[in-house]
XYZ file of C-alpha atoms in Angstrom:
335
model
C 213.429 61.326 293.689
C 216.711 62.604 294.842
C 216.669 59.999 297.837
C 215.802 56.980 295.852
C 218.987 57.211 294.261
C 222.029 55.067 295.101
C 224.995 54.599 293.626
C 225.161 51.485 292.387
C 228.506 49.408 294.422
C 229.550 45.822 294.104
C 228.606 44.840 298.049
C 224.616 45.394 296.839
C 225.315 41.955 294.882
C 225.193 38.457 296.789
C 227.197 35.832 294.133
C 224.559 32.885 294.711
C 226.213 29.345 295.057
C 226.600 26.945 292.173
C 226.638 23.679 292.980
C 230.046 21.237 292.125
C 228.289 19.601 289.176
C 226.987 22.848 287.576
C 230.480 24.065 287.707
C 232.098 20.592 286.299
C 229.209 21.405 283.033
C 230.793 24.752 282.634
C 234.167 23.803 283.179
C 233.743 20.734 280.316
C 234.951 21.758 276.951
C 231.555 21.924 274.405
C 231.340 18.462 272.594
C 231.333 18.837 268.700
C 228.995 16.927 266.285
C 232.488 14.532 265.297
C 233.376 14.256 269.143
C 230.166 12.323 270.057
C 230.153 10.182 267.075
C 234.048 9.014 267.476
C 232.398 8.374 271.294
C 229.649 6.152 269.939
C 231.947 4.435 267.525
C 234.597 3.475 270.380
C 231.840 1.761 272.393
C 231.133 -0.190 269.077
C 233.278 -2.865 269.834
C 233.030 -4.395 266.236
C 233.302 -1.423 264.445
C 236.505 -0.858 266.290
C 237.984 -3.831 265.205
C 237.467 -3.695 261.768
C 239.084 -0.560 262.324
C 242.374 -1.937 263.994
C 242.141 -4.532 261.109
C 242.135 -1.905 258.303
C 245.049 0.256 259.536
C 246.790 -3.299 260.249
C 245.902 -4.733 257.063
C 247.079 -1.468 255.149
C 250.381 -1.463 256.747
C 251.364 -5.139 256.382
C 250.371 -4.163 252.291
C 253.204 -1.583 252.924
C 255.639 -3.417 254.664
C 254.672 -6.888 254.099
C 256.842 -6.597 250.360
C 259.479 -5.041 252.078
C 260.111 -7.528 254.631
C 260.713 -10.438 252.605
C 264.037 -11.036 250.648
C 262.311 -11.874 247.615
C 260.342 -9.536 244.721
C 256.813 -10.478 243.535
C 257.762 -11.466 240.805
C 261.065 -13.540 241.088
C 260.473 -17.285 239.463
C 262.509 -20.421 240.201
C 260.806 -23.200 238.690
C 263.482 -25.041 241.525
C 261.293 -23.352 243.884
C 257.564 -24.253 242.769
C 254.958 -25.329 244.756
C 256.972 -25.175 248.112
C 254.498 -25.155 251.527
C 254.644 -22.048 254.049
C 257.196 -22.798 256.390
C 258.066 -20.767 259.492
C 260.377 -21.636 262.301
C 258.974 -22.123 265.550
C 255.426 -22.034 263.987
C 255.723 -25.972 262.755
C 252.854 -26.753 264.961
C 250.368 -24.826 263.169
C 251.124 -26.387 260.305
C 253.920 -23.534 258.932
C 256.423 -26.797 258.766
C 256.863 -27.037 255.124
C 255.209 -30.511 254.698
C 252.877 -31.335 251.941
C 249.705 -33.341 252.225
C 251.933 -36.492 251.969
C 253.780 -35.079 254.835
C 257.048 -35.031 253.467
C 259.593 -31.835 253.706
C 259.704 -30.493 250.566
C 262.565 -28.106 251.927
C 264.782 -30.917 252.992
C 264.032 -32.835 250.031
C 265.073 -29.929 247.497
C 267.719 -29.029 249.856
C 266.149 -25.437 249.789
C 267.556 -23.296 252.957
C 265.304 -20.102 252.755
C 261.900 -20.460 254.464
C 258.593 -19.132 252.478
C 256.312 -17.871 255.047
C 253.350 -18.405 252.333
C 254.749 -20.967 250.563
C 255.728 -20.500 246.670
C 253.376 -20.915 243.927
C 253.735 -22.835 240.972
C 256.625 -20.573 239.415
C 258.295 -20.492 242.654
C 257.689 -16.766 242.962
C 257.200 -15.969 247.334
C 253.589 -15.771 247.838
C 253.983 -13.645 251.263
C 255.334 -10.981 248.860
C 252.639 -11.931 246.382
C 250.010 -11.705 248.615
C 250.383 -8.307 250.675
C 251.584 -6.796 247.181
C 248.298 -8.323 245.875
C 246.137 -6.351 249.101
C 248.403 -3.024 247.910
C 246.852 -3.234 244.514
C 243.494 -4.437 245.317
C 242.932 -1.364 247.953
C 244.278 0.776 245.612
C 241.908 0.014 243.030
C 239.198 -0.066 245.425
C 240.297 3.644 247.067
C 241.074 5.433 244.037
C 237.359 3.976 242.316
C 235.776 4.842 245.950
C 237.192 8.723 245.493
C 236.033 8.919 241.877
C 232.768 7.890 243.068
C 232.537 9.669 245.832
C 234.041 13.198 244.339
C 231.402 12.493 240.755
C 228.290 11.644 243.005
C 228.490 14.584 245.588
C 228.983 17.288 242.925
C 226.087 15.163 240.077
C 223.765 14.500 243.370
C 224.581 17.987 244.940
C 223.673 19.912 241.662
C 220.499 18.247 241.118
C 219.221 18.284 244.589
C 219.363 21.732 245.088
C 218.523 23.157 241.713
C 215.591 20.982 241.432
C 212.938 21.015 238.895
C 214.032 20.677 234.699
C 217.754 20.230 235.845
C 216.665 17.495 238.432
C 214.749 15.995 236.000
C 217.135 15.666 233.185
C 219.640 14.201 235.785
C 217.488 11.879 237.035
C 216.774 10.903 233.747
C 220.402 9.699 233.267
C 220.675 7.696 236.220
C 217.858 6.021 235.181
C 219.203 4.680 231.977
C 222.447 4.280 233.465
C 220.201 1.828 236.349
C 219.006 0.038 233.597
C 221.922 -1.213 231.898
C 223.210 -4.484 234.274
C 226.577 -2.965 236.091
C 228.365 -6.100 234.969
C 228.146 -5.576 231.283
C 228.783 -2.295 230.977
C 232.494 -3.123 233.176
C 233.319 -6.217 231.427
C 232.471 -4.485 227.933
C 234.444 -1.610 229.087
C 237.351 -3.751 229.371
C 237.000 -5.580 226.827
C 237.566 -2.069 224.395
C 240.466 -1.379 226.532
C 243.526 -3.545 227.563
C 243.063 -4.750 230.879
C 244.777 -3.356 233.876
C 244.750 -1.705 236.459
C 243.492 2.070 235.398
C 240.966 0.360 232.870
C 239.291 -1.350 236.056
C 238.943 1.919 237.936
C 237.269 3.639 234.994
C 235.468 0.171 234.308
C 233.968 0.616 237.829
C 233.644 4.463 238.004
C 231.288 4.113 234.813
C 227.984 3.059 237.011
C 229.950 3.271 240.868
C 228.862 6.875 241.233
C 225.050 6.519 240.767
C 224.203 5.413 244.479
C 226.408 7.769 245.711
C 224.683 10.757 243.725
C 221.195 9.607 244.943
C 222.293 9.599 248.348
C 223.254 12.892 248.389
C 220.294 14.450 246.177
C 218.157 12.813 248.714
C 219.881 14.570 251.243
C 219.900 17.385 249.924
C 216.398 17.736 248.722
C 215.850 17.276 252.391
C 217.787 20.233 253.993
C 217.400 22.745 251.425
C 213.970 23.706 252.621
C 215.368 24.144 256.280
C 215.124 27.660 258.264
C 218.857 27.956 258.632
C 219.326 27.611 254.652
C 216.139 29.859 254.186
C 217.512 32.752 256.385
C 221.421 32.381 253.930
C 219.067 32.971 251.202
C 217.299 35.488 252.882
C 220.997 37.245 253.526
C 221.740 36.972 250.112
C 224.354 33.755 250.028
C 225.064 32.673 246.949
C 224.024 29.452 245.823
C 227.872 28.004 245.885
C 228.654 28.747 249.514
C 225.587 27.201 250.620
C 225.855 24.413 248.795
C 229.825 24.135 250.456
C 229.005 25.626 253.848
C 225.676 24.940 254.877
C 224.441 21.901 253.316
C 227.241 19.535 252.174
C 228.553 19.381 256.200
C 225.357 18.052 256.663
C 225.530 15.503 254.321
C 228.840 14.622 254.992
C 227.724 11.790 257.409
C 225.973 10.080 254.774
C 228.422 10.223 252.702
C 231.114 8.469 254.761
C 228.565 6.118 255.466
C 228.218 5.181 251.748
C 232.010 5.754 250.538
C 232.543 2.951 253.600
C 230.628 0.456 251.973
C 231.267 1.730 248.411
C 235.631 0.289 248.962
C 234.343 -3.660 249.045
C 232.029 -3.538 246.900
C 234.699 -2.509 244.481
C 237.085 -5.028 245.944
C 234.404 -7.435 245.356
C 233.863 -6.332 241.604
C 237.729 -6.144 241.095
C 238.124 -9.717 242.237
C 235.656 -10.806 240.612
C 236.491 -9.720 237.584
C 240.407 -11.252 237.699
C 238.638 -14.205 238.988
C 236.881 -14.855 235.343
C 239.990 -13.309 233.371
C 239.286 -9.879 232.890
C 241.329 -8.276 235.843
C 245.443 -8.131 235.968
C 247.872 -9.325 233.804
C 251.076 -11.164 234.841
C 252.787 -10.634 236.485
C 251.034 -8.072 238.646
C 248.479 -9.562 241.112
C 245.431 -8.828 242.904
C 243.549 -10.986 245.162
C 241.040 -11.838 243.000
C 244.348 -13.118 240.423
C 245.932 -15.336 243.766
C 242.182 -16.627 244.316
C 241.956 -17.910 240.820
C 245.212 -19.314 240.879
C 244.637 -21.014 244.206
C 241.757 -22.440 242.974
C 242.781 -24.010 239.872
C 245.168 -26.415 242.519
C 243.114 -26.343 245.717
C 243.030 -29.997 245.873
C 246.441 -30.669 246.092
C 248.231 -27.151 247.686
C 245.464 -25.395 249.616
C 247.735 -22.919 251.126
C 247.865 -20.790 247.622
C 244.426 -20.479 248.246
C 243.944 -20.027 251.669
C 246.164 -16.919 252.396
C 244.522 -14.724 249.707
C 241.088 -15.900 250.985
C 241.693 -14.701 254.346
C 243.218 -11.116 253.334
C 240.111 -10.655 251.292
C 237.569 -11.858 253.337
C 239.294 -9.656 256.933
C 239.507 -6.540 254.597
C 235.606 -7.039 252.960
C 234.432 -7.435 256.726
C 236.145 -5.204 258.556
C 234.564 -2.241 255.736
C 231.314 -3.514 256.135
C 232.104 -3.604 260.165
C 233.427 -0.326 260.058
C 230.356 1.403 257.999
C 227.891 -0.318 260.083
C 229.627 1.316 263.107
C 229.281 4.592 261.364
C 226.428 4.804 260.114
C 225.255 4.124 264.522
C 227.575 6.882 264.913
C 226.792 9.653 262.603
C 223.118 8.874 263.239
C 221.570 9.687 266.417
C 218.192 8.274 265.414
C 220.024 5.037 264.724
C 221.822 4.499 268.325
C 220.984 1.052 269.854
């Protein structure tokens, strides 16, 4: 027995060859659940683009104000009604000529340029109208959050606890489903005066519901998996599985949502200062220039045009940008 023993010394081991491509796979750092969706979503080429034109669309809301010389809400009746004139750009029709094609600047002898032209108080629409996209994505952020912070928690609670708690929460959302969104805001601020943090409750009222049955569907769906039976099993409490097991989970689904949750409350908040009910002079939101433009959209387009275009770039890069990540964050749903 003696004899069969050998003392074990590294020349006994050969090292056997790996080839080049085995060894790049090693050498690669692991890719993360967030690292191969940001991959997906950068060979989206439309998702990326509404992405570029949210960050660029959020800036010029910052700056745009800043860069003029004039507030939002300077007037100069002198000043009213004056078409979007920029030097250099006369081509594309930034020349300061009405629809008669006169030059209203050198006819009122005004020597400032309006970018966006004035409106009918002579107040600078290029200020009007990035101060206008502040507000509006402000209203639509802040109601997103709300939504989004009210839903997880209401969805999260009555996903996992299930049975006579489900129940009764479910039982809520269904009489809040019942009652047409659009009454309960404009009755909502109707009671209160109108402005800006009576819209954001206006819309928070009924915003959170399809945010909360997102998640409890989610929810409902993972808590019966292996990995959340063995925490239990370990004797997790119900709180840090909730946080650290199941709501990372979700987390894609509720990006996807909150994404197209922000226009459909820039939507609702136009909407509603399109029929009266939003801002008060002389603050602004897009839905305010849009009503305004339209009242004179025969005879000085440009008052409506602007706004029109913000609105419509913002609503579409969103829905872009959710589309993008909801291919992303889902593996099933890669084209």
């Amino acid at each position: 027995m003696s004899s069969l023993k050998q003392e074990v010394e590294d020349d006994l081991f050969v090292r056997a060859p790996l080839e080049e491509k085995v060894l790049e796979d090693f050498a690669e750092e692991p890719v993360t659940f967030w690292n191969e969706a940001w991959r997906r979503l950068k060979k989206n080429r439309g998702s990326l683009l509404g992405l570029i034109t949210i960050i660029f669309l959020s800036l010029m809301a910052l700056v745009g104000p800043v860069i003029s010389n004039h507030s939002f809400d300077d007037q100069d009746l002198a000043l009213s009604n004056l078409p979007p004139k920029i030097e250099g750009l006369g081509w594309l029709g930034f020349d300061g000529r009405d629809v008669n094609g006169k030059d209203q600047y050198e006819a009122r002898e005004v020597t400032s340029n309006f970018w966006f032209g004035t409106d009918e108080f002579g107040r600078d629409l290029w200020t009007r109208v990035w101060k206008a996209t502040q507000i509006s994505l402000f209203i639509a952020i802040v109601a997103a959050v709300l939504d989004l912070i009210i839903g997880v928690v209401y969805g999260g609670i009555s996903g996992f606890f299930g049975g006579r708690v489900d129940g009764f929460l479910q039982r809520i959302i269904e009489v809040l489903i019942g009652i047409p969104n659009l009454i309960v805001i404009i009755l909502f601020i109707l009671i209160l005066e109108p402005g800006i943090t009576s819209i954001i409750l206006a819309m928070v009222i009924t915003g959170w519901v399809g945010m909360a049955r997102v998640v409890r569907g989610q929810i409902l769906q993972l808590k019966g998996q292996e990995y959340v039976l063995a925490a239990r099993t370990l004797g997790t409490s119900n709180v840090k599985i909730i946080w650290k097991h199941l709501l990372p989970n979700v987390m894609g689904a509720i990006i996807i949502t909150l994404m197209f949750t922000i226009p459909t409350a820039i939507f609702f908040e136009a909407f509603l200062s399109f029929i009266g009910l939003g801002l008060q002079p002389p603050l602004a939101s897009l839905g305010v220039l849009i009503e305004d433009g339209y009242k004179s959209m025969r005879f000085f387009s440009f008052k409506l045009l602007f706004p029109a275009i913000v609105i419509s770039a913002v609503m579409i890069s969103f829905n872009l940008l959710g589309d993008g990540l909801r291919d992303a964050l889902d593996p099933k749903m890669r084209k």
